[in-house]
Short mmCIF file of C-alpha atoms in Angstrom, two decimals:
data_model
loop_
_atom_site.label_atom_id
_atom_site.label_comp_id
_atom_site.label_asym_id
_atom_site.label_seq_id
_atom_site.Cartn_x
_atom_site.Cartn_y
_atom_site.Cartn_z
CA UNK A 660 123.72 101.47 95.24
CA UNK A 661 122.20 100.28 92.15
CA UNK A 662 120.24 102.14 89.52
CA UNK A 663 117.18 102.98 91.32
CA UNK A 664 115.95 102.64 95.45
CA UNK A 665 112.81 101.87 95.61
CA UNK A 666 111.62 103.50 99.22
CA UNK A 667 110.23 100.45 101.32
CA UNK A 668 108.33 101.50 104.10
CA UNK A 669 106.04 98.52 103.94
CA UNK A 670 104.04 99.28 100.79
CA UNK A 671 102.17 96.27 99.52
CA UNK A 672 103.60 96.88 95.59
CA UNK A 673 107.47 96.63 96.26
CA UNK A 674 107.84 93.09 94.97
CA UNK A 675 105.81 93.57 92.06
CA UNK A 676 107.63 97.32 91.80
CA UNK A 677 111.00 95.89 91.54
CA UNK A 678 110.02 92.46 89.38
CA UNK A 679 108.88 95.19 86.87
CA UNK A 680 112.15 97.21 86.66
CA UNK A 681 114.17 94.56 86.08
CA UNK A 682 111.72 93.71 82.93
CA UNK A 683 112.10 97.07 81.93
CA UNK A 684 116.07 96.03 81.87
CA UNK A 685 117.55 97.87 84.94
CA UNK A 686 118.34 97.11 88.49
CA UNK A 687 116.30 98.45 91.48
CA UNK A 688 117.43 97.25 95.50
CA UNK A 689 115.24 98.23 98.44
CA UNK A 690 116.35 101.18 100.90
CA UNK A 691 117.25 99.75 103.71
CA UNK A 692 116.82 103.65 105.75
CA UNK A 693 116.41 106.75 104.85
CA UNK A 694 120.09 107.33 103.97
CA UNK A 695 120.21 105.46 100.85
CA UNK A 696 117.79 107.83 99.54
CA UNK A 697 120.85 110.63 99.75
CA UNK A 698 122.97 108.31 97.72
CA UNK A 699 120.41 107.47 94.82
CA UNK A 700 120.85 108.13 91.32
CA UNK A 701 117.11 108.03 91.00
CA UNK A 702 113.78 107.27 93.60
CA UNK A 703 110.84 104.88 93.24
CA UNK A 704 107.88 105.85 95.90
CA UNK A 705 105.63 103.33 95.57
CA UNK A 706 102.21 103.23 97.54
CA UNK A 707 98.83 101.19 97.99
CA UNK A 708 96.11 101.34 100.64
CA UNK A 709 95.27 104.07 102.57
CA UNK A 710 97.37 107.32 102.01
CA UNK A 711 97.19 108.06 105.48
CA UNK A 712 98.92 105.18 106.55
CA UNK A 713 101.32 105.66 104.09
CA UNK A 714 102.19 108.91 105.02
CA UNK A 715 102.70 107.82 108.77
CA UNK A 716 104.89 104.93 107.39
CA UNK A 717 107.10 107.40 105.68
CA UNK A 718 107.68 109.28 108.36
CA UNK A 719 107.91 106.74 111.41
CA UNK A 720 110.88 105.68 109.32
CA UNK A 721 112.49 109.10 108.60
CA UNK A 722 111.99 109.26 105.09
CA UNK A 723 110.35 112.67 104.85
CA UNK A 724 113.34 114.57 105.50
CA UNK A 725 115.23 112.69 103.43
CA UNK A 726 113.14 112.55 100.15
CA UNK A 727 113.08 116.67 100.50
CA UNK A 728 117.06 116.49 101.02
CA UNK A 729 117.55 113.86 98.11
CA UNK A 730 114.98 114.86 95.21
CA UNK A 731 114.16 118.34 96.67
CA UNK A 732 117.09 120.36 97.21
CA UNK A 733 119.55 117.80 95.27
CA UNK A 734 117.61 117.40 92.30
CA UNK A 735 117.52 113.25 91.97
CA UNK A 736 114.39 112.12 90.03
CA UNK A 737 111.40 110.15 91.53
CA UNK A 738 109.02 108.29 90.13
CA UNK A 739 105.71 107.96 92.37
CA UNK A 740 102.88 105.57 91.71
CA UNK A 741 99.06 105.05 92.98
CA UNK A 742 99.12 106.27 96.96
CA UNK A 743 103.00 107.39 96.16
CA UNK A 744 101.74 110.57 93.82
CA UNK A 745 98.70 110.86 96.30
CA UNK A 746 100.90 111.48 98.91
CA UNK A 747 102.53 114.74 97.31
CA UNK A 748 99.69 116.52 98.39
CA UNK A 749 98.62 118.98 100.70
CA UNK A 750 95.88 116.87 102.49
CA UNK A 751 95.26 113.34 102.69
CA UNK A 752 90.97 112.97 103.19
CA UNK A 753 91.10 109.25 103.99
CA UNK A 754 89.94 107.57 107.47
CA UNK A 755 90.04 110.96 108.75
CA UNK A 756 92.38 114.33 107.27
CA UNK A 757 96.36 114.05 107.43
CA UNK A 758 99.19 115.72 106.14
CA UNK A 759 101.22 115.07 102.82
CA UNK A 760 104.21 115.93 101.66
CA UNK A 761 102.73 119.39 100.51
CA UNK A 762 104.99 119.04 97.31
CA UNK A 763 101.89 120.07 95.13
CA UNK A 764 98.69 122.09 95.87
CA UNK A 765 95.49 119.89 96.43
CA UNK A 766 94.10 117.09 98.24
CA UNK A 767 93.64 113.58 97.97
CA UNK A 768 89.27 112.62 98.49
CA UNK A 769 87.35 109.73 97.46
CA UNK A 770 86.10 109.15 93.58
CA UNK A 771 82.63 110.36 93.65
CA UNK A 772 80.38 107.52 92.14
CA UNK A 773 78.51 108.63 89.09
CA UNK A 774 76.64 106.25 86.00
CA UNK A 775 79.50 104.75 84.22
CA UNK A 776 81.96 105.49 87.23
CA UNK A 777 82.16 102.69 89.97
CA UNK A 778 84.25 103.26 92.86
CA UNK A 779 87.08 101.68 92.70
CA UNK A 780 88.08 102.17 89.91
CA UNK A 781 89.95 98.97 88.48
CA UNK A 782 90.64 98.21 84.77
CA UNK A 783 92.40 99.78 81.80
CA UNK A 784 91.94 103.72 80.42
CA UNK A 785 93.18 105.80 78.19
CA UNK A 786 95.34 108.24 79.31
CA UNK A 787 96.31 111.55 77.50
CA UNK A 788 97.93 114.97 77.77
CA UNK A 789 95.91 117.96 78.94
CA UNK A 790 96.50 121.04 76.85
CA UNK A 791 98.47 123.38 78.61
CA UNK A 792 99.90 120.93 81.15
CA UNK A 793 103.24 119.73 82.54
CA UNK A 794 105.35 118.35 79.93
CA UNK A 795 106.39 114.42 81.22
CA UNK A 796 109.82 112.95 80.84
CA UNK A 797 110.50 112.19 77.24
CA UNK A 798 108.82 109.08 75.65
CA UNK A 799 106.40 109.10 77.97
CA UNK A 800 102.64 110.23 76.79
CA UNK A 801 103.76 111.41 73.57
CA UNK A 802 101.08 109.44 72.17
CA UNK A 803 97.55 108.18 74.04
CA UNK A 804 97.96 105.00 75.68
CA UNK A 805 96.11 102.84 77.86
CA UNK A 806 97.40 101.33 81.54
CA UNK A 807 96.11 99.96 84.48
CA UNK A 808 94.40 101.22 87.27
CA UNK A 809 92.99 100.50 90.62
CA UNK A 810 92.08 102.98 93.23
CA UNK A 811 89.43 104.87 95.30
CA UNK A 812 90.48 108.52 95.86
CA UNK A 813 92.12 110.85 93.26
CA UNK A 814 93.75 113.81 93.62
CA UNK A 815 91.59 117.19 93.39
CA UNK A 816 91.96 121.31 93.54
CA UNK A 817 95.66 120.67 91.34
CA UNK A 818 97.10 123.40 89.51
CA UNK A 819 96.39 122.67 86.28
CA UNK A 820 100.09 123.37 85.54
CA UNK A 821 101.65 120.49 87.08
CA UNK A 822 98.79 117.99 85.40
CA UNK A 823 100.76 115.66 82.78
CA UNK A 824 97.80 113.00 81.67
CA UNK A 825 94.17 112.80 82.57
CA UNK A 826 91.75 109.60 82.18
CA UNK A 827 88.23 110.10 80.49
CA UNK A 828 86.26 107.58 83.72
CA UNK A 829 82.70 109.20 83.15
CA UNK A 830 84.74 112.59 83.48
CA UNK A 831 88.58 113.79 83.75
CA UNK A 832 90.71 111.70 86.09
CA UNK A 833 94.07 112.84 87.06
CA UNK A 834 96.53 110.15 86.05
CA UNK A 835 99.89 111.62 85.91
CA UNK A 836 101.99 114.38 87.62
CA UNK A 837 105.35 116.27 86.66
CA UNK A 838 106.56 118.91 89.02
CA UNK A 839 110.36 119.67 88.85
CA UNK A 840 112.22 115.78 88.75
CA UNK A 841 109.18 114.07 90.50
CA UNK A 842 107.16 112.59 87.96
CA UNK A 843 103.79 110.44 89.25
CA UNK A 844 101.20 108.08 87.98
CA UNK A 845 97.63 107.22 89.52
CA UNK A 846 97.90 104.31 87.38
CA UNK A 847 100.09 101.12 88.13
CA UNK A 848 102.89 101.41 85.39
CA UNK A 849 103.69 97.63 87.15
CA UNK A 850 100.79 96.24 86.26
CA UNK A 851 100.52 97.73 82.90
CA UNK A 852 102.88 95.05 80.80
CA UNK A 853 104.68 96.28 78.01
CA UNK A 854 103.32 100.12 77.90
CA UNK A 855 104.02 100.40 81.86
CA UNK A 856 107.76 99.31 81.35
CA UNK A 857 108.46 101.08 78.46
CA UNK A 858 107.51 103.77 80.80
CA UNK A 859 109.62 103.05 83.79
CA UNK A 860 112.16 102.63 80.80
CA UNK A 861 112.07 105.83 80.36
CA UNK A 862 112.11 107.34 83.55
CA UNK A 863 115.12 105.71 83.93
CA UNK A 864 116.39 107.55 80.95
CA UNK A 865 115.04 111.17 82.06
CA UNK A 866 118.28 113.34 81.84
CA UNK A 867 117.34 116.43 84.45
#
């Protein structure tokens, strides 16, 4: 396998997912099941749309099992974005309540609207380290920078411990996870040019 699997179980990002690793200057191929996940050097879950959808997606196709096998009890690192950190929740409140991976406490519900806050949310922000957070892979938020973003729901009721960046969108945001070797953006590190692949750079880096 090459460098990174990038789980495909239909998520509209993939192509733009992969075209965006191989800017940042490594290789990425698509799983083709759930056993290529057990022979990964490192994961890509990548996710947009509904997180319930998603979730069913994952595990009509048998990934589940073998993300807990691969990054849980084997230690490989993942990188999650948009719906694909959502989804390491407890509860999914979209088109009804479903199940998530349960990897971190919370839920996933909708942005509440608020002056200065449309829903979705689509542009650039700042993001930046909460004090007292997770500490991300190194290079990544050691400094305040800005990337792309486009959803509806956010995650809420985290432990504050496993928060790694926050965006200011008319009040904190969660924009970035770290819990063991996952590590997980709200934002689109794709779609974020030059500061979103020196990210994925990065990750690729990460020495767990």
């Amino acid at each position: 396998m090459s460098d990174l699997v990038i789980v495909d179980y239909g998520a509209g990002n993939i192509a733009s997912v992969k075209q965006a690793v191989w800017r940042a200057g490594w290789d990425a191929e698509l799983s083709r099941g759930p056993d290529d996940l057990l022979s990964a050097d490192r994961i890509l879950l990548p996710g947009v749309g509904a997180a319930g959808t998603a979730m069913d997606r994952l595990r009509n196709g048998g990934y589940v099992e073998a993300l807990s096998e691969a990054v849980r009890v084997r230690g490989t690192p993942m990188l999650c974005i948009c719906v694909g950190m959502q989804l390491l929740a407890e509860e999914l409140h979209e088109y009804g309540v479903h199940q998530g991976l349960g990897w971190v406490k919370g839920k996933v519900t909708r942005l509440e609207e608020a002056p200065g806050r449309r829903v979705p949310h689509m542009g650039w922000n700042k993001v930046y380290r909460p004090d007292g957070g997770a500490p991300p892979p190194p290079g990544i938020l050691d400094r305040d920078t800005f990337y792309y973003f486009a959803h509806s729901y956010e995650m809420s009721g985290l432990d504050p411990a496993v928060l790694a960046g926050e965006a200011d969108y008319a009040g904190p945001v969660p924009a970035a996870l770290r819990t063991e070797t996952v590590f997980a953006t709200q934002f689109h590190p794709e779609k974020s040019q030059v500061e979103g692949e020196k990210l994925i750079a990065n990750f690729m880096r990460w020495k767990v």
